Coordinates of C-alpha atoms and ligand atoms in Angstrom, one line a residue:
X1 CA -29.6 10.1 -25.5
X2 CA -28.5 9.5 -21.9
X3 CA -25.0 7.7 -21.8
X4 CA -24.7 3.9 -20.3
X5 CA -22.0 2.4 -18.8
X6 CA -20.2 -0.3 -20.7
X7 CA -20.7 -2.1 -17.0
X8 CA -24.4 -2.0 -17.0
X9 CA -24.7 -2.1 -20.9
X10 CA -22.8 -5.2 -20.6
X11 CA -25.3 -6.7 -17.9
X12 CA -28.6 -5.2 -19.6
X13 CA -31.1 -7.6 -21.3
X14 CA -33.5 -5.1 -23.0
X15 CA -32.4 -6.3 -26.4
X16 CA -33.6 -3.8 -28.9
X17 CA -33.3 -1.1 -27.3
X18 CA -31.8 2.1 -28.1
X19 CA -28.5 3.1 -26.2
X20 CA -25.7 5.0 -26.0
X21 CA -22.3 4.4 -24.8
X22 CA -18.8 6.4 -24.8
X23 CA -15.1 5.3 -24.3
X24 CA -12.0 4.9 -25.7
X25 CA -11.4 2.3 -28.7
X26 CA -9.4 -0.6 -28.1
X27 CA -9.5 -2.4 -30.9
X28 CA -10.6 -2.4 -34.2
X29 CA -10.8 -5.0 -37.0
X30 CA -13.2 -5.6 -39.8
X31 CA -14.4 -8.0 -42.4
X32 CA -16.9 -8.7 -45.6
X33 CA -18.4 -5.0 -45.2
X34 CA -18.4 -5.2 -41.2
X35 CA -16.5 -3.6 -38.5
X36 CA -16.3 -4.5 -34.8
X37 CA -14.5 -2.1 -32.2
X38 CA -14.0 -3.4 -28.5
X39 CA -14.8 0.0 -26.6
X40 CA -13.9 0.6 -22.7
X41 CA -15.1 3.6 -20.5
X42 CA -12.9 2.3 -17.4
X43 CA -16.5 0.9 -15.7
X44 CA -15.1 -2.7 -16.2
X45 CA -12.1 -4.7 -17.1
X46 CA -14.9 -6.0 -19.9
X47 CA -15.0 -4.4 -23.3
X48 CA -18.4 -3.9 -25.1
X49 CA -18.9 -4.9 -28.5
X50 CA -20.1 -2.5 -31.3
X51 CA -21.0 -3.8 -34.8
X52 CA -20.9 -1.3 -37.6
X53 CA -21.8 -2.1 -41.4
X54 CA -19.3 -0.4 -43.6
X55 CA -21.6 0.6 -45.8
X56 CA -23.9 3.1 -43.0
X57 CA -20.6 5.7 -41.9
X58 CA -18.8 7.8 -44.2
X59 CA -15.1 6.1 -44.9
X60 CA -13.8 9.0 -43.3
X61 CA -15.8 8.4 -39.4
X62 CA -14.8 4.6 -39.9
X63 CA -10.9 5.6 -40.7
X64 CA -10.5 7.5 -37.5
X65 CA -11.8 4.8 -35.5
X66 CA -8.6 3.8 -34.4
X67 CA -7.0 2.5 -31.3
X68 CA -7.3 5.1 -28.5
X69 CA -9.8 6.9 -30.0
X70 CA -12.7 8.5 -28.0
X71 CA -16.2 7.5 -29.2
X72 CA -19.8 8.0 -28.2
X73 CA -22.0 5.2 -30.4
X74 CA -25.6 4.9 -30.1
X75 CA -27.1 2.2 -31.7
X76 CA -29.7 -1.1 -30.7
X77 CA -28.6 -3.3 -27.8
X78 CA -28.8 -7.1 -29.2
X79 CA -28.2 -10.2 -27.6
X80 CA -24.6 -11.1 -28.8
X81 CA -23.8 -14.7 -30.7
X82 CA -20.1 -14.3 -30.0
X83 CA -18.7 -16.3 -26.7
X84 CA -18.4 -14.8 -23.3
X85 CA -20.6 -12.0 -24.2
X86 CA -24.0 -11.5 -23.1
X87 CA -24.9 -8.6 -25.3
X88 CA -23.7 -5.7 -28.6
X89 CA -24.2 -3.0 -30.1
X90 CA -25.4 -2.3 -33.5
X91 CA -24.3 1.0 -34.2
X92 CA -26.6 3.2 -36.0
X93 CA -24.6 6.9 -35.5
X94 CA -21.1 7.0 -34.2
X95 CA -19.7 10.7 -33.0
X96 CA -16.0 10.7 -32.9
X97 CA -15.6 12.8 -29.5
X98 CA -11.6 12.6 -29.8
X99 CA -9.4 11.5 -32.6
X100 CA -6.1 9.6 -31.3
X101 CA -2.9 10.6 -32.8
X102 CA -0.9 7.7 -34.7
X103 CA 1.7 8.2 -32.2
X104 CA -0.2 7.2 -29.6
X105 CA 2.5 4.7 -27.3
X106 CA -0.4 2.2 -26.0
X107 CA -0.9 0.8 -29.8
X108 CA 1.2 -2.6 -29.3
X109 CA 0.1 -5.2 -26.4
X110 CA 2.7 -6.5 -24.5
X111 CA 4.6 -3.7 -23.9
X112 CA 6.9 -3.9 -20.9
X113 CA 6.0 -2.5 -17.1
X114 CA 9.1 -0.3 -17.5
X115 CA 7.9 1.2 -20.5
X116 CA 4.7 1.8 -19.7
X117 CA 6.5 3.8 -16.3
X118 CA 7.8 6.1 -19.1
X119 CA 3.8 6.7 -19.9
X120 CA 2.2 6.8 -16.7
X121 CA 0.0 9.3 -17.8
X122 CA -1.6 7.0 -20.0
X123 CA -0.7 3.8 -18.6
X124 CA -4.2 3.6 -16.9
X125 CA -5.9 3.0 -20.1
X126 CA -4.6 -0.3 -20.0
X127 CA -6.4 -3.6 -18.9
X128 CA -4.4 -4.4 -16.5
X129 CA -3.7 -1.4 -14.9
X130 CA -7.2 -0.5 -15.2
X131 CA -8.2 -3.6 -12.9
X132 CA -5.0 -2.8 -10.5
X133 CA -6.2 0.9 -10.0
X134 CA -10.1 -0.5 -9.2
X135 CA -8.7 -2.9 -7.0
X136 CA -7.0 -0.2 -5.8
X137 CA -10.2 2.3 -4.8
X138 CA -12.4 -1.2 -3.3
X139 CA -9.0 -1.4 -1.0
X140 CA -9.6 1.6 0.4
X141 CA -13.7 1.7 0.4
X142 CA -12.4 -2.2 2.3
X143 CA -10.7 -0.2 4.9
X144 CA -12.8 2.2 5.4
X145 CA -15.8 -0.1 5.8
X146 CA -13.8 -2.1 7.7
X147 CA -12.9 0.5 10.8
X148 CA -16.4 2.4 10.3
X149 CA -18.2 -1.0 10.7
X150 CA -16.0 -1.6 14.3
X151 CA -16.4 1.7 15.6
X152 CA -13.1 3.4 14.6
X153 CA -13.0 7.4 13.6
X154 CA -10.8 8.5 11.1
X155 CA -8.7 10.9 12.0
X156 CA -7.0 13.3 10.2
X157 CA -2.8 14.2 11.1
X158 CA -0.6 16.3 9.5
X159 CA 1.7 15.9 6.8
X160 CA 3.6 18.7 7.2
X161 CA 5.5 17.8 10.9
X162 CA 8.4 19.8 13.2
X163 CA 8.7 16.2 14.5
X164 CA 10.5 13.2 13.3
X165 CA 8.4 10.3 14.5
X166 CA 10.3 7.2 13.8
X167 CA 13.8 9.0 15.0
X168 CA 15.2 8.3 11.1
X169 CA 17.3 11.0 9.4
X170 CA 15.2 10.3 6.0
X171 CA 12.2 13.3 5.8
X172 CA 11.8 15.6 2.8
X173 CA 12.1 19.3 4.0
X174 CA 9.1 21.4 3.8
X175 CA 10.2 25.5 3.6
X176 CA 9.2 28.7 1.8
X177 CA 13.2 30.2 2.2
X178 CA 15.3 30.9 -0.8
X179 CA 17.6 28.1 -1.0
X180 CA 20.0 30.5 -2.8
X181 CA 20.2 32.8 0.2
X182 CA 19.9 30.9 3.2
X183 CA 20.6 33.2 6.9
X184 CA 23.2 31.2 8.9
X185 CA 24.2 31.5 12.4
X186 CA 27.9 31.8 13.2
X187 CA 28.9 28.2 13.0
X188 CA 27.3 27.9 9.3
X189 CA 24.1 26.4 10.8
X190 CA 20.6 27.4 9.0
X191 CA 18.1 29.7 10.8
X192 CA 14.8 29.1 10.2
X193 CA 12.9 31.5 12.4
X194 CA 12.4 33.3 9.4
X195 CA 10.5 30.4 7.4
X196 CA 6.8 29.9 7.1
X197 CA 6.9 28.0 10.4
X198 CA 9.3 29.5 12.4
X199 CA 11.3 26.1 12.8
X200 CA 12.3 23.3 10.7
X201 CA 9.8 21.4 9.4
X202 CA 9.4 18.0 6.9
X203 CA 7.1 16.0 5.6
X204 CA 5.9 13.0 8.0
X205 CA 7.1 9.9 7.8
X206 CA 4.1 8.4 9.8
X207 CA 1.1 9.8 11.8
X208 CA 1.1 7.7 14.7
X209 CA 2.3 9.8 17.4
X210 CA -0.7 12.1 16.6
X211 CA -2.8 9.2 15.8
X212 CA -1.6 8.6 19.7
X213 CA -3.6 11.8 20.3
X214 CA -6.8 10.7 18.9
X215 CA -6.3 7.2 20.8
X216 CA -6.4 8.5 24.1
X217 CA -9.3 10.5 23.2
X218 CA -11.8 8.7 21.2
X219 CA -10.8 5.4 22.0
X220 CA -10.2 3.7 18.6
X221 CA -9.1 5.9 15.2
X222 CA -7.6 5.0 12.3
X223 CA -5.8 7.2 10.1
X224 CA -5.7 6.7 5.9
X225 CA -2.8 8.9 4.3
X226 CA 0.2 9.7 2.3
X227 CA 3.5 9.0 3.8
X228 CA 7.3 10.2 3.1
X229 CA 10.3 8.9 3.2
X230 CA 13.3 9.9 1.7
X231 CA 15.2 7.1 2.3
X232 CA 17.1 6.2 -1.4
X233 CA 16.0 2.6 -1.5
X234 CA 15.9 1.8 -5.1
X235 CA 13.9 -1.7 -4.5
X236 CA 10.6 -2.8 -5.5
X237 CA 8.9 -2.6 -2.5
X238 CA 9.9 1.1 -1.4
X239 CA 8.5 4.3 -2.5
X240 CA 9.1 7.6 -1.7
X241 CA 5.5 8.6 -1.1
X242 CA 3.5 5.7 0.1
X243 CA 0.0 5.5 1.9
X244 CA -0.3 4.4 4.9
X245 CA -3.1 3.2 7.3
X246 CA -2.7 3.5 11.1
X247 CA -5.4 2.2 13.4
X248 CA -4.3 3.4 17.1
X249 CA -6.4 2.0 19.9
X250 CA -7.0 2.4 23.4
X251 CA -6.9 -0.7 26.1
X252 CA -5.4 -3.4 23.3
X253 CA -2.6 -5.6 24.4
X254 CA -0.8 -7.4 22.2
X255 CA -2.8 -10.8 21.8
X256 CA -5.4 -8.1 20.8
X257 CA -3.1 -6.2 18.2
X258 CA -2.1 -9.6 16.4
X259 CA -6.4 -10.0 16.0
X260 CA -6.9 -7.3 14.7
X261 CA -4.2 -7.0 12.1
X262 CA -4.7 -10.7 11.1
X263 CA -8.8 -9.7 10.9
X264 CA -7.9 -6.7 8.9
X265 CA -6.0 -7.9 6.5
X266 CA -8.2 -11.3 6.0
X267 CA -11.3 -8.7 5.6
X268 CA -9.5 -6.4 2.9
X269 CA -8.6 -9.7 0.5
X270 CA -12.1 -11.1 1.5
X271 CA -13.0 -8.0 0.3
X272 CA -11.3 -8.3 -2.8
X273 CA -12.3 -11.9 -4.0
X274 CA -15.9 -10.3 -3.2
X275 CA -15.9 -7.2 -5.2
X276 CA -13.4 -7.2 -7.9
X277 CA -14.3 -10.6 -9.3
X278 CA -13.6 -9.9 -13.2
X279 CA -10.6 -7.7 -12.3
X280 CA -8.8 -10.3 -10.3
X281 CA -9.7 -12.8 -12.8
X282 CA -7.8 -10.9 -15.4
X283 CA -4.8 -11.0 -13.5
X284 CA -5.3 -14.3 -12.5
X285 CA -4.9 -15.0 -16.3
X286 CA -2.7 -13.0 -17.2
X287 CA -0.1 -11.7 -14.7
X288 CA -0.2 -14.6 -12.1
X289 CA -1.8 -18.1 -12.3
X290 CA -1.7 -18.5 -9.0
X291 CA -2.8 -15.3 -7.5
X292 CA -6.7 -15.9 -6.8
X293 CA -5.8 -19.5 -5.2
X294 CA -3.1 -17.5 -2.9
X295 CA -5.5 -14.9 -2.1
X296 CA -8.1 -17.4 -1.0
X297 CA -4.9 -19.8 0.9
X298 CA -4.5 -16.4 3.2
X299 CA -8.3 -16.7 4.3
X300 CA -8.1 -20.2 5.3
X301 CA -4.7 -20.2 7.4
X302 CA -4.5 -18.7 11.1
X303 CA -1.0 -16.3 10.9
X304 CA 2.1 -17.8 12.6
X305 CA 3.0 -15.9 15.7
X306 CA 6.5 -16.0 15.8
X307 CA 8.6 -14.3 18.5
X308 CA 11.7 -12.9 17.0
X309 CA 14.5 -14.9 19.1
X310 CA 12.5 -18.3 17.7
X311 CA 12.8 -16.8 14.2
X312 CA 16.2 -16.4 14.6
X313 CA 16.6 -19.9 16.1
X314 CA 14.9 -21.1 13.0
X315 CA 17.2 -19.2 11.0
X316 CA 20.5 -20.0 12.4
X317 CA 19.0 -23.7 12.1
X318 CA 18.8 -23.3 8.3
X319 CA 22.4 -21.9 8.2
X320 CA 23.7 -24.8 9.9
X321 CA 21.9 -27.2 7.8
X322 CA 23.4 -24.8 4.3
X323 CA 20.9 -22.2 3.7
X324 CA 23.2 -19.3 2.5
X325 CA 22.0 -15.5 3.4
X326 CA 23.7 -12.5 2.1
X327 CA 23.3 -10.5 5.4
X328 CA 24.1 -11.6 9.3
X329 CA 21.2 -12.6 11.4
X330 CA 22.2 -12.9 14.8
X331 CA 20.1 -12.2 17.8
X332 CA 20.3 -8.5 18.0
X333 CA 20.2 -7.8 14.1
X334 CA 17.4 -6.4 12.1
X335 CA 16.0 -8.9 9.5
X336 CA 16.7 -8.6 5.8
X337 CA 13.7 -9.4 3.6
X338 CA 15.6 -12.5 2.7
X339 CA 15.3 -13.5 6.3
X340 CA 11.4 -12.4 6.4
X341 CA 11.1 -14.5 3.1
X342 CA 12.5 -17.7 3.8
X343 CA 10.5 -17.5 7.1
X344 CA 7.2 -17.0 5.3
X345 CA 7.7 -18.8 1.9
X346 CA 10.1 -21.4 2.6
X347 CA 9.9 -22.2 6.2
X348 CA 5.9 -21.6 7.6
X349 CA 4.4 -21.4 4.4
X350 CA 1.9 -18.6 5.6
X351 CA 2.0 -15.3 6.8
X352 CA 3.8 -15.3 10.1
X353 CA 3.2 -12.1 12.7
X354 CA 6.5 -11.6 14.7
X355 CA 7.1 -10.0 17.8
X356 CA 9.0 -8.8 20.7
X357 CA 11.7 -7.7 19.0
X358 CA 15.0 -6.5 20.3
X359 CA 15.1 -2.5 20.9
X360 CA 18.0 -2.5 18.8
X361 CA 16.9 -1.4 15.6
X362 CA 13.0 -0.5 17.0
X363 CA 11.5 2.3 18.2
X364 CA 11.3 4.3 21.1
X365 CA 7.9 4.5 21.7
X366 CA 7.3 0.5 21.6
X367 CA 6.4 -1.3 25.1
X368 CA 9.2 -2.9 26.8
X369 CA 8.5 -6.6 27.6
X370 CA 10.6 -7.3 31.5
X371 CA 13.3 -9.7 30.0
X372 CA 14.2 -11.6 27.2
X373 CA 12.4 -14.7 27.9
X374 CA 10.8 -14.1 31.0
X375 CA 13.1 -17.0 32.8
X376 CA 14.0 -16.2 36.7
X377 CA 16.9 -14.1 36.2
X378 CA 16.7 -13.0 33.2
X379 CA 16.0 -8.7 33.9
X380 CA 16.5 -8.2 30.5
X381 CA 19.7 -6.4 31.3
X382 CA 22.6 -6.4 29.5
X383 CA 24.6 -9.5 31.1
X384 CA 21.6 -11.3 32.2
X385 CA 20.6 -14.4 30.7
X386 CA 19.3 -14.4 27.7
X387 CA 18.9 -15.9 24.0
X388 CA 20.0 -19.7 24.0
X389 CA 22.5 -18.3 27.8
X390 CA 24.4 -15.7 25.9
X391 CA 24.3 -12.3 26.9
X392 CA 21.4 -10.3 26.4
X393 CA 21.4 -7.0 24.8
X394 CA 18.2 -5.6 26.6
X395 CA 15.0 -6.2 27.1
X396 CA 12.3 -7.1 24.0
X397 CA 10.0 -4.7 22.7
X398 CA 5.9 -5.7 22.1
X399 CA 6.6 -5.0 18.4
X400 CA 4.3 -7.2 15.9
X401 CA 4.8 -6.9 12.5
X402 CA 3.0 -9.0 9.8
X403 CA 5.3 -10.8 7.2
X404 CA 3.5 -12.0 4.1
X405 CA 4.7 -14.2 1.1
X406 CA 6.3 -12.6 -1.8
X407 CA 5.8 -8.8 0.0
X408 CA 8.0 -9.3 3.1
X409 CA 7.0 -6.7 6.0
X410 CA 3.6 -5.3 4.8
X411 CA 2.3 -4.3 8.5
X412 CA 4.4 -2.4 11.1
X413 CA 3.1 -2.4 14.6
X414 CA 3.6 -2.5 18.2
X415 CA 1.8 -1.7 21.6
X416 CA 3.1 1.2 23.0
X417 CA 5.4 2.1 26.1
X418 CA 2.3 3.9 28.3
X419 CA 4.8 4.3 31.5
X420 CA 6.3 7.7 31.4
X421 CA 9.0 6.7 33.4
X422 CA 10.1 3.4 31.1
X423 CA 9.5 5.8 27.6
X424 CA 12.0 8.5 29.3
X425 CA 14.5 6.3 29.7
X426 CA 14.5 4.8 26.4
X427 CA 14.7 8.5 25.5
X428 CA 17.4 9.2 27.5
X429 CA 19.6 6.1 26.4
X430 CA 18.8 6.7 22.7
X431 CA 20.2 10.3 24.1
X432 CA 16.5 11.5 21.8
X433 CA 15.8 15.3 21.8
X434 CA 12.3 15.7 22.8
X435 CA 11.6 19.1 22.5
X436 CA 9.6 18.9 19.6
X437 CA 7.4 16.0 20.7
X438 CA 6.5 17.3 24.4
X439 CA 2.8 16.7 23.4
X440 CA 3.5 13.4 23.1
X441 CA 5.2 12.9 26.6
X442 CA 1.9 14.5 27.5
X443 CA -0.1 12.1 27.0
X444 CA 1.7 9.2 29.7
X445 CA 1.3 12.4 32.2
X446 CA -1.8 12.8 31.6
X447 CA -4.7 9.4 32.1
X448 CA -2.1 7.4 30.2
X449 CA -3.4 4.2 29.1
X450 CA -2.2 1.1 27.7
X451 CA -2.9 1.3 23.6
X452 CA -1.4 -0.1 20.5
X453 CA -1.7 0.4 16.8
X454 CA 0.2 -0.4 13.4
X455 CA 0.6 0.9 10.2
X456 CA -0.1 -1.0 6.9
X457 CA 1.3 -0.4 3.9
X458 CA -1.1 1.0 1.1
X459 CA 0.6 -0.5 -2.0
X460 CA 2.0 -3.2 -0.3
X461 CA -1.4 -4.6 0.2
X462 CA -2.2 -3.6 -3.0
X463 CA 0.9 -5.7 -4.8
X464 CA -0.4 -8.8 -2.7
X465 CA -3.9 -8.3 -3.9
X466 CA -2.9 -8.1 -7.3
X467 CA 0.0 -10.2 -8.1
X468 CA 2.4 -7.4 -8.7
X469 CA 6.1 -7.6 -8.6
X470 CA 6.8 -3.9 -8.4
X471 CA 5.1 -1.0 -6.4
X472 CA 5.5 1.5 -9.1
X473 CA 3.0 -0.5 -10.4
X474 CA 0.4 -0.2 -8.1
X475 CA -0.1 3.4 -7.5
X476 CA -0.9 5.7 -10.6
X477 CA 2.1 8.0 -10.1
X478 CA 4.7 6.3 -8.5
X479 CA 7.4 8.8 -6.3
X480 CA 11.0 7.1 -6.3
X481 CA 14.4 8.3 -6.2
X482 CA 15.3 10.7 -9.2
X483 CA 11.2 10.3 -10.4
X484 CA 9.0 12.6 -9.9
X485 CA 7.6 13.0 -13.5
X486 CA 3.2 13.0 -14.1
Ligands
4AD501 O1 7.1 -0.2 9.8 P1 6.8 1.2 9.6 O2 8.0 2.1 9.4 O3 6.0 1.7 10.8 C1 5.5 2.9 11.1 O4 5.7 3.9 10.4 C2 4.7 2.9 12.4 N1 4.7 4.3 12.8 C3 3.4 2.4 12.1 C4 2.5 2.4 13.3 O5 2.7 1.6 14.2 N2 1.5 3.2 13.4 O6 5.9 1.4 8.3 C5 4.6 0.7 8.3 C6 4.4 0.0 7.0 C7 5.5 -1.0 6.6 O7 5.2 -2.2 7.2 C8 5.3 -1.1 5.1 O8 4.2 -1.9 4.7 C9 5.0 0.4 4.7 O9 4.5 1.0 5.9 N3 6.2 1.1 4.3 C10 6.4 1.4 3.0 N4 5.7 1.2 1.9 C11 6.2 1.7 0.7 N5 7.4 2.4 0.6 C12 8.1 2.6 1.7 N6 9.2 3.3 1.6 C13 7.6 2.1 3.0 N7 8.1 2.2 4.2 C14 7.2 1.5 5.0
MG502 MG1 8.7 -1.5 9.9

């Protein structure tokens, strides 16, 4: 007999009807001469009821029925008199397609999330990170839809890179050379003319300088990837291979950028609330009472746009008045995620986009606003007048990254520098060695346009969509300092 899905078996009205159904037992219990199993093939966070009476199956079949087990049941589809189920199955033959060992480690409910790390190879078998990893797949179909539907290509970049895009020290090395036997040249440096590529290369830690590229050529792309970075931050928000999308786009200014990464984002959780209904009601139940109500707040609220300086106004405020921060945030310093947080949970209440940051701690490649705050006299210069009439440490950059409650920095964006002349000499004073990236200077030689993009954090979104507290926990096989196990 053809198989059914426990998701359409579950929705399916023909009572008394034969049918046939396969999946892994997650429960089992009988009474009086009865057994019931609660059976899950991954279609739906929903079990689907199968009745059994003791005295039709051998002891034996009825014995191995035990938690984890794989079963295919056929049997007749009856309207169901238990609560918060439409309809059952009365088994009539029940094949036992694989036994499950009694050491099997998802037997106990409750079981903590750093266990279940140590079995991540079966972890998915769980309800709730069964609903985590579909909300996980109708992210992606989200984004997808969402760049098809406004005329975005996606465009494939490299992983493997000679380049380091974001000009940090933190890339995994890709080579084929015997690490035991490395060729040296006379001051002990390694030569790598003689590896697969003929230089050094590493894994990328973004793809937006090719992205760039595909800009300035087909208008609007968007790319969808894996992402490294070797950086060893232990936290719950960093991984060492993380997906990343990266919408690049001709002719946008920054009012434009903010749009769109506001309209993405709503889109994705609209898409969410939409599609994985009974999955984020799970988690709504049982992870975070208050995740479906946040998801639906984010939909309602227009983002703060926040320029950096007034954040840090609004900062140094708090301090005065006896907020306590472990780190510094003067004008000029990079925000902690306790800065981002008290911004966006305790001080706006929303998301909050902020921008034109100082170069500081940004990148190169980001446009360079004239001044600080555009007052006469103010050239943006060190020395010229600047944050609150102190000295300015250069000019702002049209960064604008999105800041979101309980996540921190989830988007990373900017326009970009398009005037050859202004990127060199942000190259020169960052004293950058460009030789690897002259494709890149390329493209401000040649028709340069104005054009801006960001990158979004896969599993970021994913541990706002789902309530998560740990991004090991939304991706199936998380990557993270001294991890690489599954
Ligand atoms: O802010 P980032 O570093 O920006 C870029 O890489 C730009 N090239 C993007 C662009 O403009 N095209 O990273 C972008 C986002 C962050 O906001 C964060 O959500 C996520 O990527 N991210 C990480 N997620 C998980 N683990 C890590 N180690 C991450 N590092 C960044
Ligand atoms: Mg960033």
């Amino acid at each position: 007999m053809k198989r059914t899905k426990v998701i359409d078996a579950l929705k399916c009205t023909n009572f008394g009807e034969d049918i046939c159904v396969k999946g892994w037992v997650r429960s089992k219990r009988g009474s009086k001469g009865i057994f019931f199993i609660a059976l899950n093939d991954g279609s739906t966070i929903k079990n689907i009821q199968i009745v059994g009476d003791d005295a039709n199956f051998p002891e034996e079949t009825i014995k191995r029925i035990t938690t984890g087990a794989c079963l295919s049941v056929e049997g007749k589809l009856v309207e169901s008199p238990a609560a918060g189920q439409t309809s059952e199955i009365q088994a009539t033959s029940i094949e036992i397609l694989g036994d499950c060992d009694n050491t099997y480690p998802l037997q106990k409910k409750g079981a903590s999330w750093e266990y279940l790390r140590t079995v991540a190879h079966l972890r998915p078998r769980t309800n709730t990170f069964g609903a985590i990893l579909r909300i996980r797949h109708n992210m992606a179909m989200a984004i997808h839809t969402y760049f098809h539907e406004h005329g975005y290509f996606y465009f494939h970049t490299p992983l493997i890179t000679a380049s380091d895009c974001e000009g940090a020290g933190n890339m995994f090395q890709v080579t084929t050379k015997n690490l035991y036997d490395l060729k040296k040249d006379e001051q002990g440096k390694i030569i790598y003319d003689d590896d697969f590529f003929g230089e050094q290369t590493s894994l990328t830690v973004s793809g937006q300088l090719e992205g760039e590229l595909g800009a300035t050529a087909l208008g609007a792309i968007y790319t969808f990837g894996p992402t490294f970075r070797a950086e060893n931050s232990n936290t719950p928000r960093h991984l060492a291979e993380f997906w990343m999308i990266e919408p690049e786009v001709a002719f946008l200014d920054q009012e434009e950028l903010m749009d769109l990464e506001e309209d993405f984002i709503k889109y994705c959780v609209k898409w969410a609330l939409d599609n994985c209904k009974d999955d984020l009601e799970f988690l709504n139940k049982m992870i975070d009472k208050t995740l479906i109500e946040r998801l639906e707040g984010v939909l309602k609220e227009a983002f703060v746009r926040l320029p950096y300086t007034e954040g840090i106004n609004i900062l140094q405020e708090a301090i005065k008045n006896g907020k306590k921060f472990e780190f510094p945030c003067n004008w000029g310093d990079d925000l902690a995620s306790e800065h981002e947080r008290y911004l966006v949970e305790e001080h706006f209440k929303k998301p909050v986009i902020m921008t034109d940051y100082p170069r500081s701690f940004k990148s190169f490649y980001m446009k360079q606003n004239p001044g600080i705050s555009g007052k006469p006299g103010d050239t943006g210069e060190s020395g010229s007048i600047g944050y609150k009439g102190a000295v300015a440490p250069g000019p702002t950059m049209q960064g604008t990254d999105v800041l979101f409650p309980s996540i921190g920095e989830i988007i990373g964006g900017s326009v970009r520098e398009e005037s050859y002349d202004k990127l060199m000499a942000e190259v020169k004073r960052r004293d950058m060695d460009m030789t690897h990236l002259w494709w890149y200077l390329d493209t401000r030689k040649y028709g340069s346009c104005p054009h801006a993009g960001f990158g979004l954090g896969f599993e970021r979104l994913i541990l706002f969509v789902t309530g998560m507290q740990n991004i090991r926990d939304v991706i199936p096989f998380p990557r993270t300092p001294r991890n690489a196990e599954f």
